[in-house]
PDB file of C-alpha atoms in Angstrom:
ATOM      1  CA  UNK J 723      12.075   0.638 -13.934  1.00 75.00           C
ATOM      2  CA  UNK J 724      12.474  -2.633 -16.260  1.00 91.00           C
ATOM      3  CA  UNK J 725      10.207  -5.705 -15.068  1.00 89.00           C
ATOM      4  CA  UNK J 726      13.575  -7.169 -14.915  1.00 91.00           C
ATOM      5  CA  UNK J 727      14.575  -5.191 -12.069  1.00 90.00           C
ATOM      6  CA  UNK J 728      11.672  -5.423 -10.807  1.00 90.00           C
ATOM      7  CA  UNK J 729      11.693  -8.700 -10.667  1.00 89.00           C
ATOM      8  CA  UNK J 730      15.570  -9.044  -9.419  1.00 93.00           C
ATOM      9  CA  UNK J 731      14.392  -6.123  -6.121  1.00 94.00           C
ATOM     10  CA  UNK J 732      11.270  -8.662  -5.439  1.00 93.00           C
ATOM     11  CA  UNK J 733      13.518 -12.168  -5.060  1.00 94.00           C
ATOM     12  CA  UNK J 734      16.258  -9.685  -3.043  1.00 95.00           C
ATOM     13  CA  UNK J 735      13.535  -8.801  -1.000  1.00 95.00           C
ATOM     14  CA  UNK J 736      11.783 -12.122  -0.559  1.00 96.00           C
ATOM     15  CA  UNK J 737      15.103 -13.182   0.651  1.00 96.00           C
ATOM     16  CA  UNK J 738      15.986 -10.422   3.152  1.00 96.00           C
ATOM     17  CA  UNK J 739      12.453 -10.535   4.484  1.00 96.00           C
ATOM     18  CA  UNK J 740      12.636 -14.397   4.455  1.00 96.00           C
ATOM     19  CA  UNK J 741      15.444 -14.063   6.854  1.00 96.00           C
ATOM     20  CA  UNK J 742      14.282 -11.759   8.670  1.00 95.00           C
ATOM     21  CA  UNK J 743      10.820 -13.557   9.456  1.00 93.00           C
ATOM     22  CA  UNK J 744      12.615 -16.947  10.178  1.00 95.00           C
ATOM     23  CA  UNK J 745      14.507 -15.654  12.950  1.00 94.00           C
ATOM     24  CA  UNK J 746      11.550 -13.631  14.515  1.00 88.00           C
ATOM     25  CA  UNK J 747       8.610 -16.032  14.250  1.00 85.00           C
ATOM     26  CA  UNK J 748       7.913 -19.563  14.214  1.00 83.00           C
ATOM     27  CA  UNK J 749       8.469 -20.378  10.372  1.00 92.00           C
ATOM     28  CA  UNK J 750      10.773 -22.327   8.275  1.00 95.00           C
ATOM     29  CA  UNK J 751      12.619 -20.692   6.064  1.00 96.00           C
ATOM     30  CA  UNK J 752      10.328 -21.894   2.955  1.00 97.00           C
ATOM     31  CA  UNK J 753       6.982 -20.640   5.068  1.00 97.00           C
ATOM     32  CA  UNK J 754       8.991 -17.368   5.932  1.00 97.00           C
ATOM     33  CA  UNK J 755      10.052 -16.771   2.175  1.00 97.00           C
ATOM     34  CA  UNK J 756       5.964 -17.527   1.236  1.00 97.00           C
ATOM     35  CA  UNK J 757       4.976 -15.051   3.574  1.00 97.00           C
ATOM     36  CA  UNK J 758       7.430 -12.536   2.524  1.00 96.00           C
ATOM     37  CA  UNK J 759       6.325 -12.995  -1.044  1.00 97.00           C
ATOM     38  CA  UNK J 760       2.670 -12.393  -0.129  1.00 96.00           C
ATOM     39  CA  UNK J 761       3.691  -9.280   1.469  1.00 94.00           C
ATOM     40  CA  UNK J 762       5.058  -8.083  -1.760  1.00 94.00           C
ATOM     41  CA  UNK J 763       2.361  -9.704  -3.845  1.00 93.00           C
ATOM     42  CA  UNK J 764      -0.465  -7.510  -1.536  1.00 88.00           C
ATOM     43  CA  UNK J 765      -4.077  -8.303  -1.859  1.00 87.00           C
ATOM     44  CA  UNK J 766      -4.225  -9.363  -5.580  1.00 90.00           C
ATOM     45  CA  UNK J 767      -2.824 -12.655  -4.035  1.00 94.00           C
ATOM     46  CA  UNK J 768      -1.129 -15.450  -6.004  1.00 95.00           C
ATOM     47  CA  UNK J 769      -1.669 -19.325  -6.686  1.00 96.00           C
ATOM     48  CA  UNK J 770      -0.069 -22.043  -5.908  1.00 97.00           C
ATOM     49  CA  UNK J 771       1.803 -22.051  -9.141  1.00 96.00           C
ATOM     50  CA  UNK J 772       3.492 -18.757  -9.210  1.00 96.00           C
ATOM     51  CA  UNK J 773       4.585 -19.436  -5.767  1.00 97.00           C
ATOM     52  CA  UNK J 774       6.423 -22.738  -7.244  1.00 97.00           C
ATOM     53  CA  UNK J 775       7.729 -20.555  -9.955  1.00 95.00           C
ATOM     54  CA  UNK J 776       8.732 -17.846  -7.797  1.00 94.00           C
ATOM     55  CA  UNK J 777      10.039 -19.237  -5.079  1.00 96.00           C
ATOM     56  CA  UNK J 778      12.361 -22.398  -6.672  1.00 94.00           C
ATOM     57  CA  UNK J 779      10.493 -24.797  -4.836  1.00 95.00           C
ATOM     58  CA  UNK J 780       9.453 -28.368  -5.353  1.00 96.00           C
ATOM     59  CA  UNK J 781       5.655 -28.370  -5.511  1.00 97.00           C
ATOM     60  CA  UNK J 782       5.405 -30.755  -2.357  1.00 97.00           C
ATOM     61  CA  UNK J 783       7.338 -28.092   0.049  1.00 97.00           C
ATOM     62  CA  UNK J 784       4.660 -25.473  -1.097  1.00 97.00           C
ATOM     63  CA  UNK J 785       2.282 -27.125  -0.453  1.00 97.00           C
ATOM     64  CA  UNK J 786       3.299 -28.280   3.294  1.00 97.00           C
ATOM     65  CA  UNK J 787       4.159 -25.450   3.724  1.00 97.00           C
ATOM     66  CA  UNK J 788       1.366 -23.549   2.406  1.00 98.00           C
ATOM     67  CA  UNK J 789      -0.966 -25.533   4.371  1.00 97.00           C
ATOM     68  CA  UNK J 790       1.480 -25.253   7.302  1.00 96.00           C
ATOM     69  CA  UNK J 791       0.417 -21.217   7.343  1.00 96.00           C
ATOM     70  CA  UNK J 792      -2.794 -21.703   6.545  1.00 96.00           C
ATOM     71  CA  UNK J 793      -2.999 -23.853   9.919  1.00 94.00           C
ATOM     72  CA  UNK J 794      -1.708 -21.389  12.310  1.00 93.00           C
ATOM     73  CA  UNK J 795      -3.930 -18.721  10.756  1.00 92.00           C
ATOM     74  CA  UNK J 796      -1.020 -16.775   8.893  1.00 94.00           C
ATOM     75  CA  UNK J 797      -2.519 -16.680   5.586  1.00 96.00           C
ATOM     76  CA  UNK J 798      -5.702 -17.550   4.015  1.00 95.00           C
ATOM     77  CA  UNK J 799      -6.954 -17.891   0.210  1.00 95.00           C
ATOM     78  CA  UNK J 800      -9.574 -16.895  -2.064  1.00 94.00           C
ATOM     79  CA  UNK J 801     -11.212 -17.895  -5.571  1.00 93.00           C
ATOM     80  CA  UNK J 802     -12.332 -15.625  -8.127  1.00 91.00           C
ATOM     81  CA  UNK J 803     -15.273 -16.642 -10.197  1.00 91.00           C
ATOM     82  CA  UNK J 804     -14.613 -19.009 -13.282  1.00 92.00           C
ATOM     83  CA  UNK J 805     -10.733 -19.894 -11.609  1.00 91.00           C
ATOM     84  CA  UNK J 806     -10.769 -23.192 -10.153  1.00 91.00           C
ATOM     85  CA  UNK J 807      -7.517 -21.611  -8.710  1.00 94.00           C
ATOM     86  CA  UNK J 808      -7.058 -20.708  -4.914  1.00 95.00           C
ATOM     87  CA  UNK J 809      -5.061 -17.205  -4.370  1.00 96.00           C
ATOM     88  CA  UNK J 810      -3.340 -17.031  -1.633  1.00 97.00           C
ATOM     89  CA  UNK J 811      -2.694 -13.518   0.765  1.00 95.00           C
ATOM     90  CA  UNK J 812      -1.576 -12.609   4.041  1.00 93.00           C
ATOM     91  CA  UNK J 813      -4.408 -13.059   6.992  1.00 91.00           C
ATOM     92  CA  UNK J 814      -5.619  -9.602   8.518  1.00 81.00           C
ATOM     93  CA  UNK J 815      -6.364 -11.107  11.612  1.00 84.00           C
ATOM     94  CA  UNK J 816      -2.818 -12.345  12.006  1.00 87.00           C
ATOM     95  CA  UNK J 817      -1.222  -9.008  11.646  1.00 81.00           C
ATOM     96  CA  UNK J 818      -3.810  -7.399  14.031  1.00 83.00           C
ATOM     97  CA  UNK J 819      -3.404 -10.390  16.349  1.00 85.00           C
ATOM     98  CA  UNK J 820       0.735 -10.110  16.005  1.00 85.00           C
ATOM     99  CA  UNK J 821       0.650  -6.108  16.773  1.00 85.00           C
ATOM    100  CA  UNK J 822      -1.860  -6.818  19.952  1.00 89.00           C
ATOM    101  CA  UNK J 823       1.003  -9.101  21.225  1.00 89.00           C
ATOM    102  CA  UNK J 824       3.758  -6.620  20.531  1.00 89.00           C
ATOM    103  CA  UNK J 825       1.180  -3.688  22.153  1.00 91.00           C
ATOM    104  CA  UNK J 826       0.910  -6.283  25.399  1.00 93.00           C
ATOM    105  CA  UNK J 827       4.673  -6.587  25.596  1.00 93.00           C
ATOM    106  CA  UNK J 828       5.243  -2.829  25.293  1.00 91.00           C
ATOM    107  CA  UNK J 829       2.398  -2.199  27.760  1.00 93.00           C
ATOM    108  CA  UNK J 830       4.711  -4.018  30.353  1.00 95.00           C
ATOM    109  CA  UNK J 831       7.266  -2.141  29.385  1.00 92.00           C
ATOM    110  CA  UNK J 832       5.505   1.233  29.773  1.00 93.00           C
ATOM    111  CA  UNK J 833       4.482   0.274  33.274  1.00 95.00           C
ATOM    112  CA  UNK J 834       7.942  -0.748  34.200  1.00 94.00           C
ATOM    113  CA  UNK J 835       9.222   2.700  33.099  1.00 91.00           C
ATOM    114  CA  UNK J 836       6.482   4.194  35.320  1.00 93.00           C
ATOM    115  CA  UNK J 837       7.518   2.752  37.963  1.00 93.00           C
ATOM    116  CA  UNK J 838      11.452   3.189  37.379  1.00 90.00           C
ATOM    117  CA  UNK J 839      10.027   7.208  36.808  1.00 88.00           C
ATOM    118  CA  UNK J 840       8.152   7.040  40.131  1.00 89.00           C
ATOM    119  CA  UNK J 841      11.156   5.606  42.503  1.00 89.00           C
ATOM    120  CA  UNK J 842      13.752   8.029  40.640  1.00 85.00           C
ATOM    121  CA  UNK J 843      11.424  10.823  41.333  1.00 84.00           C
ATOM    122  CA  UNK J 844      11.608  10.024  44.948  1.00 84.00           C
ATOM    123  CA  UNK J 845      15.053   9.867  45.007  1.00 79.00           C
ATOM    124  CA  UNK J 846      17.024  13.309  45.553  1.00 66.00           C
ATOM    125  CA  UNK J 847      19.726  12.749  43.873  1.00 69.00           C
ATOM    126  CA  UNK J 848      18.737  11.789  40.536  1.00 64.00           C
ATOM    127  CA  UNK J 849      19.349  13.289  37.397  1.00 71.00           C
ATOM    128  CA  UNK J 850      16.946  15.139  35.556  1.00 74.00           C
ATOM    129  CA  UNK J 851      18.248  13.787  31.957  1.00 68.00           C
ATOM    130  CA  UNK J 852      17.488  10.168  33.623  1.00 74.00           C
ATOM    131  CA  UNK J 853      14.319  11.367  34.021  1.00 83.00           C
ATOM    132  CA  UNK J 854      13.528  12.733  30.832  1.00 87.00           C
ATOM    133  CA  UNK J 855      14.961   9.574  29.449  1.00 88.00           C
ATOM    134  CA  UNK J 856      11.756   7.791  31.123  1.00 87.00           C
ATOM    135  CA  UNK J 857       9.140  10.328  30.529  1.00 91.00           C
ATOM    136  CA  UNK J 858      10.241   9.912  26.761  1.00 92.00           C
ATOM    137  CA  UNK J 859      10.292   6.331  26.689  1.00 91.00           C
ATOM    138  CA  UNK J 860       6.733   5.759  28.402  1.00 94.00           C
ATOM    139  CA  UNK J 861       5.642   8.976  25.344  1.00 95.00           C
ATOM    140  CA  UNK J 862       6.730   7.001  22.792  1.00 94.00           C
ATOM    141  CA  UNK J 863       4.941   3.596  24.090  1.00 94.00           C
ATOM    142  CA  UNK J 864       1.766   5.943  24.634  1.00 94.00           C
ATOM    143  CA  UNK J 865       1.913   6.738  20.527  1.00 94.00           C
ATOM    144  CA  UNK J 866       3.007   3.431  19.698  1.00 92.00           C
ATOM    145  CA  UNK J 867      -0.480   2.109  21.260  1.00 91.00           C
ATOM    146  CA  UNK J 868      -2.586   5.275  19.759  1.00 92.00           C
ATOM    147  CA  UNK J 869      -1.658   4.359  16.672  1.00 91.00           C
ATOM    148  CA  UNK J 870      -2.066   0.772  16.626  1.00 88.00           C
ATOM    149  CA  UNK J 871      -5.391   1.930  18.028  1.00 88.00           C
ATOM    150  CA  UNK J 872      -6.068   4.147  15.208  1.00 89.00           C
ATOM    151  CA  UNK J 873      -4.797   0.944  12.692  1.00 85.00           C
ATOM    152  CA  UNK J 874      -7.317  -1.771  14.283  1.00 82.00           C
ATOM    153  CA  UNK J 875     -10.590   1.073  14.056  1.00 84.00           C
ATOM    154  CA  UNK J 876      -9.313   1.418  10.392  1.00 84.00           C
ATOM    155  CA  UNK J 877      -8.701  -1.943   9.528  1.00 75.00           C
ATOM    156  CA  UNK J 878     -12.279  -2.889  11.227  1.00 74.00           C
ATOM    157  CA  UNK J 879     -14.191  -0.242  10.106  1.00 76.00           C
ATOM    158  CA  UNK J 880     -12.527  -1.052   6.122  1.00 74.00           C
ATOM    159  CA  UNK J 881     -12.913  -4.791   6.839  1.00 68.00           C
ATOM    160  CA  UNK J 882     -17.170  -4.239   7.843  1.00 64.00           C
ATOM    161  CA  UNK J 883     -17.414  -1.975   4.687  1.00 67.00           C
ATOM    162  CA  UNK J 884     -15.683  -4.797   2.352  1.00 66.00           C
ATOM    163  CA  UNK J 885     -18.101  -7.428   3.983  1.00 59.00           C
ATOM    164  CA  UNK J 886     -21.291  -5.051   3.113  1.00 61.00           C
ATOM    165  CA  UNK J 887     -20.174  -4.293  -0.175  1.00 63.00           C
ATOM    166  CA  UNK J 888     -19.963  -8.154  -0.899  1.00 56.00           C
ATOM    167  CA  UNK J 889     -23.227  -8.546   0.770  1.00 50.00           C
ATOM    168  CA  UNK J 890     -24.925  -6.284  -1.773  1.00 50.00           C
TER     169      UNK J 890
END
């Protein structure tokens, strides 16, 4: 694929997932766009300067807005040796922290299903595909959370292996 293209695919992107964040979290549509971009950027992270570049904004708005994220634990930077430069990237602890929120809602969800399972149970007359329905939903929230509990022992056990290595 040409960088070109590339390049065309990432703003597309930036822009869908900009949307897309604005209307689920608490961002403004500059702060959603940055975090979008660092999604695509990954851990390499970028300055301050390619996110002016890339994102058509005045240097001001990046930087409220950088420090904006950087407030509510979103994102957080890091300097390589020799670069006066600060790279920025996505927090880990904010995407762990935003799944356990998600898990918590679904958790109430699973136990209302349990107990929408339980009464229908006791009922004669209910259907058994109404049932199923339930049984299936409150499966699917059980391997939701399994996963996400098999994600946060990777991430940890990854992030304590990154922190030795640096330590050596």
């Amino acid at each position: 694929m040409k960088v070109q293209d590339l390049i065309k695919e990432q703003k597309n992107l930036v822009e869908e997932l900009g949307v897309y964040f604005h209307n689920l979290e608490d961002m403004s549509p500059l702060s959603a766009r940055i975090f979008s971009l660092l999604i695509l950027i990954g851990e390499e992270g970028t300055c301050f300067d390619e996110l002016v570049e890339n994102l058509g904004a005045s240097k001001s708005s990046i930087s409220v807005n950088l420090n904006l994220l950087q407030t509510k634990g979103v994102i957080r930077y890091f300097t390589k040796t020799g670069d006066r430069k600060r790279y920025f990237i996505i927090s880990e602890d904010y995407i762990i922290n935003r799944l356990e929120s998600k898990i918590k809602e679904w958790k109430v969800e699973k136990t209302l299903h349990e107990r929408i399972l339980s009464f229908k149970l006791k009922k004669t007359n209910s259907k058994i595909d109404r049932i199923k329905f339930n049984e299936n939903y409150i499966q699917l929230i059980n391997n939701v959370i399994s996963n996400f509990e098999n994600l946060k022992k990777s991430y940890i056990s990854n992030t304590l292996k990154e922190n030795n290595e640096k330590n050596y």
